[in-house]
Amino acid sequence: MNKVIKNILKILLVGLATTIVRIIGQLSIPAGEQTVLEPSIFAQNGTMPLAFTVYGIFAYSLIAALFLLIRGRMTGNSILQGLKYGLVCCAVWIVYLLEPLPHVAVLDRVTYPIADSAALIIMGLMLGWLFGKSECRADGPKTVFPVLPVLAVTVCFFAGRMIQYLIFDTYSSFAEKKLETVLWCLLTGVVISCVMAWLNLHINNENRIMRAMILGGLLFGVDLLLFNFFMPLVFSADIPDLILRTLVDILAVIFGCLGFSYTNLRK
């Protein structure tokens, strides 16, 4: 029990440190102007700094805890293990921050990825320091690029996004910037696929459905859910629309991740 409590406190420490770095990054970002979305209730009543801090500690702590699912099969020194995890989180966050949305200014596509990446890299380094394994298998999992499973994840993600735009009419710039949005969907599908392929090497579960759930539902899904709900802290977002977008993306990636079950990448 003492070990569990210590680990929880360590995770919370990582979450706190990551939030502090993210707040510093936020304060360094020039104030932008957008007229598409109204300010959130937190921005209007002056409680956004408190809300951001509380949610940030909660979100980053949960994302940090997911590292424990993959560290057992990781190679390299302890710091490098955490850094790798931080970088794959960065890849997903950056590509989502590049999404062409009506309220996103051009400068935001540069400043926000930098601020978020700095926080996630610090998170990764701290995870490696506090939780990385000092002794790793010398014959770690082979790094193989699984073409068919990667294509499956990309296709499923792209199909899910087209369903969102054409059937559910979710919040996007699809009507005004069709080509840019389609290219973003393809890029994001490829990035998510590569991240899932790397994470797949470090999952120790032979059940194909459970494996897809861990990859798409936890390692991707929880990360995306927590990432997306930073938005209502700042803007008066359409919550049902945000939930729909998040769930469809997660389900699409879970279905795509079933393709990893038919490969022999882990041996």
CSV table of N, CA and C in Angstrom, one decimal, residues 1 22 24 32-33 37 41 43 49 51 71 82 100 113 115 125 132 143 170 174 179-180 191 223 235 240 257:
chain,number,residue,atom,x,y,z
A,1,MET,N,0.8,-1.2,0.0
A,1,MET,CA,0.0,0.0,0.0
A,1,MET,C,0.9,1.3,0.0
A,22,ARG,N,3.4,24.3,-18.4
A,22,ARG,CA,2.4,24.7,-19.4
A,22,ARG,C,1.9,26.1,-19.1
A,24,ILE,N,3.5,28.6,-17.6
A,24,ILE,CA,4.6,29.5,-18.0
A,24,ILE,C,4.6,29.7,-19.5
A,32,GLY,N,-4.0,36.5,-28.5
A,32,GLY,CA,-4.5,36.5,-29.9
A,32,GLY,C,-6.0,37.0,-29.8
A,33,GLU,N,-6.5,37.3,-31.0
A,33,GLU,CA,-7.8,37.8,-31.1
A,33,GLU,C,-8.6,36.9,-32.1
A,37,LEU,N,-15.6,32.2,-31.4
A,37,LEU,CA,-16.1,31.6,-30.1
A,37,LEU,C,-16.1,32.6,-29.0
A,41,ILE,N,-17.1,30.5,-19.5
A,41,ILE,CA,-17.6,31.1,-18.2
A,41,ILE,C,-16.4,31.3,-17.2
A,43,ALA,N,-13.4,32.2,-18.2
A,43,ALA,CA,-12.7,33.5,-18.6
A,43,ALA,C,-13.5,34.7,-18.2
A,49,PRO,N,-7.6,30.9,-14.5
A,49,PRO,CA,-6.3,30.4,-14.0
A,49,PRO,C,-6.4,29.2,-13.0
A,51,ALA,N,-9.1,27.2,-12.7
A,51,ALA,CA,-9.7,26.1,-13.4
A,51,ALA,C,-8.6,25.4,-14.2
A,71,ARG,N,6.1,0.9,-19.8
A,71,ARG,CA,7.5,1.0,-19.4
A,71,ARG,C,8.1,-0.4,-19.3
A,82,GLY,N,11.3,7.7,-20.6
A,82,GLY,CA,10.3,8.7,-20.4
A,82,GLY,C,10.3,9.7,-21.5
A,100,PRO,N,-7.3,22.7,-39.0
A,100,PRO,CA,-7.8,23.9,-39.4
A,100,PRO,C,-9.3,24.1,-38.9
A,113,PRO,N,1.7,24.6,-30.1
A,113,PRO,CA,2.5,23.4,-30.2
A,113,PRO,C,3.8,23.5,-29.4
A,115,ALA,N,4.4,25.5,-26.7
A,115,ALA,CA,4.1,25.5,-25.3
A,115,ALA,C,3.7,24.1,-24.8
A,125,LEU,N,10.5,13.5,-19.2
A,125,LEU,CA,11.8,13.4,-18.5
A,125,LEU,C,11.6,13.1,-17.0
A,132,GLY,N,11.2,5.2,-14.7
A,132,GLY,CA,11.9,4.5,-15.7
A,132,GLY,C,12.6,3.3,-15.1
A,143,THR,N,11.9,-3.1,-34.0
A,143,THR,CA,11.3,-2.0,-34.5
A,143,THR,C,10.9,-2.3,-36.0
A,170,THR,N,-20.0,18.2,-37.7
A,170,THR,CA,-19.3,18.7,-36.5
A,170,THR,C,-18.5,19.9,-36.8
A,174,PHE,N,-14.4,22.4,-42.7
A,174,PHE,CA,-14.5,21.6,-43.9
A,174,PHE,C,-15.2,22.3,-45.0
A,179,LEU,N,-9.9,21.2,-49.0
A,179,LEU,CA,-8.7,20.6,-49.3
A,179,LEU,C,-7.7,20.6,-48.1
A,180,GLU,N,-7.6,21.7,-47.4
A,180,GLU,CA,-6.8,21.8,-46.2
A,180,GLU,C,-7.2,20.8,-45.1
A,191,VAL,N,0.1,10.1,-38.6
A,191,VAL,CA,0.9,10.4,-37.4
A,191,VAL,C,0.3,9.5,-36.3
A,223,ASP,N,-5.8,10.2,-23.7
A,223,ASP,CA,-4.9,11.4,-24.1
A,223,ASP,C,-5.7,12.4,-24.9
A,235,PHE,N,-12.8,28.6,-24.1
A,235,PHE,CA,-13.9,29.1,-25.0
A,235,PHE,C,-15.2,28.5,-24.6
A,240,PRO,N,-21.6,18.9,-26.5
A,240,PRO,CA,-22.1,17.7,-27.2
A,240,PRO,C,-21.3,17.5,-28.5
A,257,CYS,N,-6.8,-0.2,-34.8
A,257,CYS,CA,-5.8,-0.9,-34.0
A,257,CYS,C,-6.0,-2.4,-34.0
